[in-house]
Coordinates of C-alpha atoms in Angstrom, one line a residue:
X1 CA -48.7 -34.0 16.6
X2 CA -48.8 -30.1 16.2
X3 CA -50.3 -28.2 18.5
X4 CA -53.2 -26.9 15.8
X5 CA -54.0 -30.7 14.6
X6 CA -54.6 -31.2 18.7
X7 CA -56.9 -27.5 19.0
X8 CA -58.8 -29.3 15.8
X9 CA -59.3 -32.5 17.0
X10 CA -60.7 -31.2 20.4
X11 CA -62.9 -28.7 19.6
X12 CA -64.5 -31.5 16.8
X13 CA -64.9 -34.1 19.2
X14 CA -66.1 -31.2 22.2
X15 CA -69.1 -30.4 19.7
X16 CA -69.7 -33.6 18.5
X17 CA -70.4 -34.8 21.6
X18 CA -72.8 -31.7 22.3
X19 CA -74.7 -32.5 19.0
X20 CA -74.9 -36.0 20.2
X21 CA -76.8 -34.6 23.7
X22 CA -78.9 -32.2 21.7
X23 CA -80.4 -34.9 20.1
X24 CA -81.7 -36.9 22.6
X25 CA -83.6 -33.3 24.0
X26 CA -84.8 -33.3 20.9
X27 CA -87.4 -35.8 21.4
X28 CA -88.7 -33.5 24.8
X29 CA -88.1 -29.9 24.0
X30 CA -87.8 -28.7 20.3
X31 CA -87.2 -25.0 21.2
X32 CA -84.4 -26.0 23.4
X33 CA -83.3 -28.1 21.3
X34 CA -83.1 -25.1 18.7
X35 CA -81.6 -23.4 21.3
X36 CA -78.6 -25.6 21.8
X37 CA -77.9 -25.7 17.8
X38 CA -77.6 -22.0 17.7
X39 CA -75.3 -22.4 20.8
X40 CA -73.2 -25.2 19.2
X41 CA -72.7 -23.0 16.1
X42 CA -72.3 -20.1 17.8
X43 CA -69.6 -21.7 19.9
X44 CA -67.9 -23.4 16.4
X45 CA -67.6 -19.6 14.9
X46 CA -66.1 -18.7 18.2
X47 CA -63.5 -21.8 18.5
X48 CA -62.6 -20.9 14.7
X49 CA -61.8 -17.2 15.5
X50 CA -60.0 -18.1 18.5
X51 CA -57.9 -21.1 16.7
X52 CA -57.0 -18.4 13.8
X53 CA -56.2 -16.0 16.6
X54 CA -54.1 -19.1 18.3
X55 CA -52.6 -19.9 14.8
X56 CA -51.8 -16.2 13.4
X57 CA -48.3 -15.9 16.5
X58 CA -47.7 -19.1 15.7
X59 CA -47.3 -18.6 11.9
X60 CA -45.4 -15.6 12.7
X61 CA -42.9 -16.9 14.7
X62 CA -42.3 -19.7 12.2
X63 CA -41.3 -17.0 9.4
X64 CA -39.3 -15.1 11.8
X65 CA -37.4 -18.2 12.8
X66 CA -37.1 -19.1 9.0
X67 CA -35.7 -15.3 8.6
X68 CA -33.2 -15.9 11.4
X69 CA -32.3 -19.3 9.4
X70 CA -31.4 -17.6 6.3
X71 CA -29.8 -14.3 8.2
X72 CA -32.3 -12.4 7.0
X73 CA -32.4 -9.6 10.2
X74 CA -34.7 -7.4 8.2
X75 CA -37.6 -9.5 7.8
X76 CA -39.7 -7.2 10.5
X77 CA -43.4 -7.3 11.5
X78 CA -45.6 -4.5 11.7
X79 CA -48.6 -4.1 14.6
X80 CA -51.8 -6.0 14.6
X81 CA -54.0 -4.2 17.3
X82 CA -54.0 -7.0 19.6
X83 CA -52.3 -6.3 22.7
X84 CA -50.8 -9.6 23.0
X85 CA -49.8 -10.2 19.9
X86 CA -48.4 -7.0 19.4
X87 CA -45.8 -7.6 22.6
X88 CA -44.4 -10.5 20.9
X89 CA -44.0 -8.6 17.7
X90 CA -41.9 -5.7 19.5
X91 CA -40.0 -8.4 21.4
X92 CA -39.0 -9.8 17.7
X93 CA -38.7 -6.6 16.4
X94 CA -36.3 -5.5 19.1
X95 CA -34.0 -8.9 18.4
X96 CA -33.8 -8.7 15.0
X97 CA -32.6 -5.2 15.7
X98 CA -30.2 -6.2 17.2
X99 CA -29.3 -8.8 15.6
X100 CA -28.6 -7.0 12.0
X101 CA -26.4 -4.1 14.3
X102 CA -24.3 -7.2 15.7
X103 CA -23.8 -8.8 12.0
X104 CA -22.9 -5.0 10.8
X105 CA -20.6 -4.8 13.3
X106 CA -18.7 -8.1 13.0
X107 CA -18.9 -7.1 9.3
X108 CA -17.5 -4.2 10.0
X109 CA -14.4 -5.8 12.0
X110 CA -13.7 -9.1 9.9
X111 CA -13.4 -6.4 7.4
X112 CA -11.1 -4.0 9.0
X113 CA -9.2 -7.5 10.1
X114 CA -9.1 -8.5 6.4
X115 CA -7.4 -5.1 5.3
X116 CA -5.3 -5.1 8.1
X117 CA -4.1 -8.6 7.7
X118 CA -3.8 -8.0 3.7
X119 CA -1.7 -4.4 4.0
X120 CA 0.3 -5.7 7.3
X121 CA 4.3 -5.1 7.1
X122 CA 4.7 -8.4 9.0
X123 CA 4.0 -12.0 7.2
X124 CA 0.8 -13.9 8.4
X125 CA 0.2 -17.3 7.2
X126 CA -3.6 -18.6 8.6
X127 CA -3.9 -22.2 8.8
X128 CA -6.8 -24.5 9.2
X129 CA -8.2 -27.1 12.1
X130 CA -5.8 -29.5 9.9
X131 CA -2.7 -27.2 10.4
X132 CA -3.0 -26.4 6.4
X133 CA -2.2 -23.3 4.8
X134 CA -5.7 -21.2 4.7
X135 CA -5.2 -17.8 3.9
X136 CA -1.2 -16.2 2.9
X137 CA -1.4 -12.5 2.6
X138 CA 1.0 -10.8 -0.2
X139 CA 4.0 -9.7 2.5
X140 CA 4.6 -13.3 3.5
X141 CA 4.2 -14.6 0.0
X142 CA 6.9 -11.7 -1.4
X143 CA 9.0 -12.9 1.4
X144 CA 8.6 -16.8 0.8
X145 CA 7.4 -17.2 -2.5
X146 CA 7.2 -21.5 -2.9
X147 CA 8.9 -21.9 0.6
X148 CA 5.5 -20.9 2.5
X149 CA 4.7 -25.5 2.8
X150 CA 8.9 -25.9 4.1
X151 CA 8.2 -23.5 6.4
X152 CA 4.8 -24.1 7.7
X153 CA 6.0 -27.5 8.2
X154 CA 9.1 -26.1 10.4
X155 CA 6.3 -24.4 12.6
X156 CA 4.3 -27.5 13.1
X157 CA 7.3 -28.2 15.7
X158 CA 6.3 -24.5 17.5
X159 CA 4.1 -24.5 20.2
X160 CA 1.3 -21.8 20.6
X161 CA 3.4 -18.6 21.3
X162 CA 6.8 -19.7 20.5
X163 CA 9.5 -18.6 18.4
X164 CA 12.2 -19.7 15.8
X165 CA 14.3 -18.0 13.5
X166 CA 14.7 -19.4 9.9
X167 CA 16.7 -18.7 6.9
X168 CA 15.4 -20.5 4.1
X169 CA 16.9 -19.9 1.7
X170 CA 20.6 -19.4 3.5
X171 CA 21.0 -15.4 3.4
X172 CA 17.6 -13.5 4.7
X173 CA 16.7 -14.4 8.4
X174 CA 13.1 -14.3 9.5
X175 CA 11.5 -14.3 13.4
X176 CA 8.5 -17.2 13.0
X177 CA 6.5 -16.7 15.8
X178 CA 3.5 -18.9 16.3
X179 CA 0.1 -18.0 17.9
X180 CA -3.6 -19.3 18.2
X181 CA -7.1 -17.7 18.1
X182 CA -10.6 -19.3 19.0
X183 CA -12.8 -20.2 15.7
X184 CA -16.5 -21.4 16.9
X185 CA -15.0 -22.8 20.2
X186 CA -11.8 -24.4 18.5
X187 CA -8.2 -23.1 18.5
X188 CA -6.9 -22.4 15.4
X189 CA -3.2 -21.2 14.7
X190 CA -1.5 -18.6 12.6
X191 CA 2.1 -17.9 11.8
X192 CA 4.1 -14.4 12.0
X193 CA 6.7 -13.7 10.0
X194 CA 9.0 -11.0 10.4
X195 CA 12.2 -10.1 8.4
X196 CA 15.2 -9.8 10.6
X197 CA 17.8 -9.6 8.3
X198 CA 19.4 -6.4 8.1
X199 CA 19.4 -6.6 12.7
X200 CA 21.5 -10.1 12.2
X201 CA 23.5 -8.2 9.7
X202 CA 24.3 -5.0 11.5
X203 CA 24.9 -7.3 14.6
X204 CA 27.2 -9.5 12.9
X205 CA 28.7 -7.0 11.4
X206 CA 29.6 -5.2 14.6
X207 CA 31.0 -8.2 15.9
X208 CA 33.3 -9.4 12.9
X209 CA 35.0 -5.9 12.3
X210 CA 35.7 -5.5 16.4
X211 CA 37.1 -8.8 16.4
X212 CA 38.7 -8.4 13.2
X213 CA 40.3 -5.3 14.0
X214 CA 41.5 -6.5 17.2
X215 CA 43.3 -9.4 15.4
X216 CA 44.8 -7.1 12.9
X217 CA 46.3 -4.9 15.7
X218 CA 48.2 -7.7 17.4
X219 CA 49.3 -9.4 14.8
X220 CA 50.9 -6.4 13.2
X221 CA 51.7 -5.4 16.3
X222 CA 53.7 -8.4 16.5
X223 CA 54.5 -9.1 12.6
X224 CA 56.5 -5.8 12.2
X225 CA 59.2 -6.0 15.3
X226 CA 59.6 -10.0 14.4
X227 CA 60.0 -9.5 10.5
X228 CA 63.0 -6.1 11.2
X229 CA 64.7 -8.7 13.5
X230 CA 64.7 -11.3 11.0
X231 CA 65.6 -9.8 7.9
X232 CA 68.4 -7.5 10.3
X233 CA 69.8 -11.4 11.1
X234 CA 69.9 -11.7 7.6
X235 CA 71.6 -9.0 6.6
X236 CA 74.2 -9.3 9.5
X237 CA 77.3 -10.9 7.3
X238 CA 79.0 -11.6 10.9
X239 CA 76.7 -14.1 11.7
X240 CA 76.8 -16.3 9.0
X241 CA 80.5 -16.4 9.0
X242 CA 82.5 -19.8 10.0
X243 CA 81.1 -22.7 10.1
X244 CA 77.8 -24.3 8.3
X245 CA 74.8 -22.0 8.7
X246 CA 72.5 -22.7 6.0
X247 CA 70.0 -24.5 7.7
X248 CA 69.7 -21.3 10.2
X249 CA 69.0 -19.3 7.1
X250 CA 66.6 -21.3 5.6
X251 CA 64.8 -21.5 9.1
X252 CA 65.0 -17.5 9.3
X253 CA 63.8 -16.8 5.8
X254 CA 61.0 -19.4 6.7
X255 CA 59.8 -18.0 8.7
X256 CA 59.5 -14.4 7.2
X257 CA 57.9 -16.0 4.5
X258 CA 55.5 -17.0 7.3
X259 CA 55.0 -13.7 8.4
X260 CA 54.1 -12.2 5.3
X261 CA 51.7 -15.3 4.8
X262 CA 50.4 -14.1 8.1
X263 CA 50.2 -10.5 6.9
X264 CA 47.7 -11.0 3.7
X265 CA 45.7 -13.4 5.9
X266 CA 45.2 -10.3 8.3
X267 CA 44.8 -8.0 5.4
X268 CA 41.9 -10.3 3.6
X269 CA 40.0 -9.8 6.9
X270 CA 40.4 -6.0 6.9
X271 CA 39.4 -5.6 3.3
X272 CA 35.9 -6.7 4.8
X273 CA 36.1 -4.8 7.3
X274 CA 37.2 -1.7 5.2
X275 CA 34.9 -2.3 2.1
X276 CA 34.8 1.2 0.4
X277 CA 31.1 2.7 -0.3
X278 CA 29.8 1.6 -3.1
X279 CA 30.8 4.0 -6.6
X280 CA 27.9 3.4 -8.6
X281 CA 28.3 3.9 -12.4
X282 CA 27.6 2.4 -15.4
X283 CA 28.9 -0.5 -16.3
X284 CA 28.1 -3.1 -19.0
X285 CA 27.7 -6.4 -16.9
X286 CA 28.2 -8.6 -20.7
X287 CA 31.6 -7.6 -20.9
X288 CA 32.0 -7.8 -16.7
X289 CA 31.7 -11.6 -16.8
X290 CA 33.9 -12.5 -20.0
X291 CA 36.2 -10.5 -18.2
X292 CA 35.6 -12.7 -14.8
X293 CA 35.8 -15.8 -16.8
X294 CA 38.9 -15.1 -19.0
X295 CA 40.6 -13.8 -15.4
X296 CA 39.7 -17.5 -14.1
X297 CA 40.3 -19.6 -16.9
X298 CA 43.9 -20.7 -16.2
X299 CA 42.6 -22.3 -12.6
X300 CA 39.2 -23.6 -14.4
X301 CA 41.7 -25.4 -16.8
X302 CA 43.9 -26.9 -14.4
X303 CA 40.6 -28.0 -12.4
X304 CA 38.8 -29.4 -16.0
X305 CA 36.6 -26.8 -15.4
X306 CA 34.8 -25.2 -18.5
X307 CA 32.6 -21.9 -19.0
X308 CA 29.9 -21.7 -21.0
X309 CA 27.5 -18.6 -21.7
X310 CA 24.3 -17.7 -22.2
X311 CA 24.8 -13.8 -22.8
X312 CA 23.3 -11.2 -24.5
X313 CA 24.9 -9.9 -27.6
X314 CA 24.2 -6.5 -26.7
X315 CA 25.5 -4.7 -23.6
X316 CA 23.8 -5.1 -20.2
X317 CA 23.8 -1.6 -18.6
X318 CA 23.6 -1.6 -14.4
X319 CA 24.4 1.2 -12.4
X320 CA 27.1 -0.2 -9.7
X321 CA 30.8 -0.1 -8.4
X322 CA 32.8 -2.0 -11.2
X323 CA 35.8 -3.1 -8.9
X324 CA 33.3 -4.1 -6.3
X325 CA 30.9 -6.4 -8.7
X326 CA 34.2 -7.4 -9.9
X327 CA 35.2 -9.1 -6.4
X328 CA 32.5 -10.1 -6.1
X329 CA 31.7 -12.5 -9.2
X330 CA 35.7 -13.7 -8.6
X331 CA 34.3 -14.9 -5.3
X332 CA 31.3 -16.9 -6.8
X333 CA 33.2 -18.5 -9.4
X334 CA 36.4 -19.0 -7.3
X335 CA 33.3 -20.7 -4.7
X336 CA 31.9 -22.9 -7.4
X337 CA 35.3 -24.1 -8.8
X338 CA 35.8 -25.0 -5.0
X339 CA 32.6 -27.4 -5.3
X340 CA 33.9 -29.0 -8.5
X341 CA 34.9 -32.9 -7.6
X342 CA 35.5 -33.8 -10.9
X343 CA 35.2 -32.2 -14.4
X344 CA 32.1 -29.8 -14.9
X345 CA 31.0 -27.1 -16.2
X346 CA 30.3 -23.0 -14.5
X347 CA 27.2 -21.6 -16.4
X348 CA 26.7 -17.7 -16.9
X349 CA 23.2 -16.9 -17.9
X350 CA 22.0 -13.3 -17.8
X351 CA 18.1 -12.7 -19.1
X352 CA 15.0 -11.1 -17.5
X353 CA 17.5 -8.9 -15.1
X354 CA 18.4 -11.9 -13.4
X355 CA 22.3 -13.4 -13.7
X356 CA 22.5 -17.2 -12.7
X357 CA 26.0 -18.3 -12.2
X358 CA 25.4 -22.3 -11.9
X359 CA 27.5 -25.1 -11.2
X360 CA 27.5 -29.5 -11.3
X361 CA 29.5 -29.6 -8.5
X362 CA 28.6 -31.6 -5.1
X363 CA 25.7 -29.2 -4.1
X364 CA 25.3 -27.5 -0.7
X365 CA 23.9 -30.1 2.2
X366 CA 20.5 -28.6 4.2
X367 CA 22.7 -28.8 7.1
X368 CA 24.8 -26.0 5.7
X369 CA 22.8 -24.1 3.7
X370 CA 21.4 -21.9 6.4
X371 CA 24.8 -20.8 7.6
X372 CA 26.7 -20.0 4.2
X373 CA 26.5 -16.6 4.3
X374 CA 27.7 -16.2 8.2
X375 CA 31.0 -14.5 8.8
X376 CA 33.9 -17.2 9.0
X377 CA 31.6 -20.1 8.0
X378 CA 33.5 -22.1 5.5
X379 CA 33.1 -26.0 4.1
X380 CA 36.5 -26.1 3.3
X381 CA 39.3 -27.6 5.8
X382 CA 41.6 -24.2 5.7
X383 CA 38.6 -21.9 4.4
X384 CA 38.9 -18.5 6.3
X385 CA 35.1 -18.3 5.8
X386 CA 34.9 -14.8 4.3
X387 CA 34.7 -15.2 0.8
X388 CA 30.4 -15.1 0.9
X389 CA 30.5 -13.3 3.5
X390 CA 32.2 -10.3 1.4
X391 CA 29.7 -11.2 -0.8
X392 CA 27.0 -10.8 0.8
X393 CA 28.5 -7.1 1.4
X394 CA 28.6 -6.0 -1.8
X395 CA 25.2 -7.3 -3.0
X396 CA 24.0 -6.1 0.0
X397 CA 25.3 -2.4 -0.4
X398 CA 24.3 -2.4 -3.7
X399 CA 20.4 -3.5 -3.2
X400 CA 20.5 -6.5 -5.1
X401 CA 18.6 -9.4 -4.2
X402 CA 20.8 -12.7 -4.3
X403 CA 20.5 -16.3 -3.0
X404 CA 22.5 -19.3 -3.8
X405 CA 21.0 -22.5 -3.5
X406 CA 21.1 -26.3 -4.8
X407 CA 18.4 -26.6 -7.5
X408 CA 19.0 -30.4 -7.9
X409 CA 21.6 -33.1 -7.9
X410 CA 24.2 -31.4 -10.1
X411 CA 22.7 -27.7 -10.0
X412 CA 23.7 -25.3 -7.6
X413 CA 22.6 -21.5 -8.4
X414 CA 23.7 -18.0 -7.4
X415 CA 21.1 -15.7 -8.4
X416 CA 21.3 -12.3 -8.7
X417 CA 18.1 -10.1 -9.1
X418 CA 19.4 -7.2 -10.6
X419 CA 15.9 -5.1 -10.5

């Protein structure tokens, strides 16, 4: 029962019960009996005032508490003389005060946070109490694109604060780091992504050419002194006089074949390592790949390998080191006739600056694809590992954007982005 239904109910029966008494005076003493009407309606007028006066704070509180329900913090009350009343109304007052500053201020901030998370150089990927994707801002979609569900699925293995590196796509290499904040007294996580790519590069990089240069230095250290002694043996007619040397010979010119086998391994190494800057000018790509395809058409042949093309009839102008590109498209198709198994077919499609060389051979495994551009990675049983690697390099230097990557079963892509 409300606390003005109880006031009500009181006061009736209190002056009921006085009306009742005046009655049986009434009988004795008229005037007093008079007297005690004008008191009972005296005192009704008075209960009235006081119960509006009981009722008005009451009232008031009940709109400021339906203001505070809606977040309405300017709903504000102004004096009504009365000293009490007018204490509550400054308390209110005060609150809703500050109130409205507090909702300014986290205003303020969520919307400084927004801009900051929205214009941030690193990727930030929000998720929900579910661990679903809430809020992507545009530097992790640019650098994921449709891989942002793979790789919030990899981070649902991360505990709060730890780390993994990912490549999803097999060249660029990102630092997923994984973090928590409180939302209304529950944790809620968020991923950061940073791009690491060009630090694995440059490290790699370090590390390949001291190695490789260290190689190169021993074995031509050694491949010079052993091939002048050889081919002197060779050339020595006294030694091969008398008797049946022929098998010695063949052993001796073995093995400088060897060495020179030996040689142009070393040297396919250094040409990594000694990759020229890049001499852009321009070059029509069109004519680049039927040149590419016509240079690899004898070993497609012999593999049942056929090209076909998706060109443009007119030119396709880029600005880039012709000899370079040129290595580097030998690479790709020389890699893809590698993947053949059987007969198949090596796609060249060039539209929207984009050129898509595509195979239907056996497809790249998950297990490999985030290691195909590492130096001296190779699928194959006497790969040196270097052909992607070289690659990479060249696109690289250049400031293309590349991946390679199995579409499907029987569709593997390289894509170049040449914007």
């Amino acid at each position: 029962m409300k606390l003005s239904t109880k006031y009500i109910l009181f006061i009736a029966v209190l002056h009921l019960v006085c009306l009742v008494l005046t009655y049986l005076v009434f009988e004795e003493n008229k005037v007093l009996f008079i007297l005690s009407e004008v008191f009972i309606l005296g005192s009704g007028a008075l209960s009235w005032s006081l119960y509006r006066q009981l009722i008005s704070p009451l009232n008031h509180l009940k709109e400021g508490i339906n203001a505070i329900k809606d977040r309405d913090f300017n709903v504000k009350f102004l004096p009504t003389g009365k000293r009490e009343m007018d204490e509550l109304i400054e308390v209110y007052n005060q609150m809703m005060d500050e109130l409205r500053k507090e909702r300014i201020k986290q205003e303020e901030q969520h919307f400084f946070l927004e801009k900051l998370i929205q214009t941030s150089p690193t990727g930030i990927i929000i998720l929900d109490y579910d661990h679903q994707v809430k809020l992507v801002n545009p530097k992790a979609l640019s650098m994921l694109g449709t891989q942002i569900g793979e790789v919030t699925a990899l981070a649902n293995e991360l505990k709060a604060g730890g780390t993994k590196l990912i490549r999803p796509n097999g060249l660029r290499a990102y630092k997923l780091q994984k973090s928590h904040f409180i939302d209304r007294g529950f944790a809620r996580f968020f991923l950061m992504i940073e791009e690491v790519t060009s630090e694995i590069f440059e490290a790699e990089k370090g590390v390949y050419e001291k190695v490789i240069r260290m190689m190169a230095h021993e074995v031509n250290n050694t491949i010079g002194p052993v091939n002048s002694i050889l081919n002197l043996s060779l050339q020595t007619k006294t030694l091969w006089e008398g008797g049946d040397q022929e098998a010695l010979r063949n052993a001796l010119e073995v093995a400088v074949q060897r060495n020179q086998n030996l040689n142009l391994f070393m040297r396919n190494f250094a040409d990594l390592v000694k990759l020229s800057p890049v001499n852009r000018r321009k070059m029509d790509l069109v004519a680049l790949i039927y040149n590419v395809a016509a240079l690899m058409e004898i070993k497609a042949t012999e593999a049942n390998v056929t090209f076909e093309f998706i060109l443009p009839e007119d030119p396709f102008f880029i600005l880039a080191d012709l000899q370079q590109m040129e290595q580097a498209m030998i690479n790709i198709v020389k890699n893809a006739l590698e993947a053949m198994e059987r007969a198949g077919v090596i796609r060249f499609v060039l539209e929207e600056g984009r050129l898509v060389i595509s195979d239907n051979g056996k497809g790249i495994s998950e297990a490999h694809n985030e290691q195909l551009f590492s130096p001296f990675f190779s699928t194959k049983k006497d790969g040196q590992g270097i052909g992607l690697t070289l690659v990479r390099e060249i696109l690289v230097n250049h400031g293309f954007d590349f991946f390679l990557k199995t579409i499907k079963q029987g569709q593997t892509d390289f894509v170049i982005l040449l914007k």
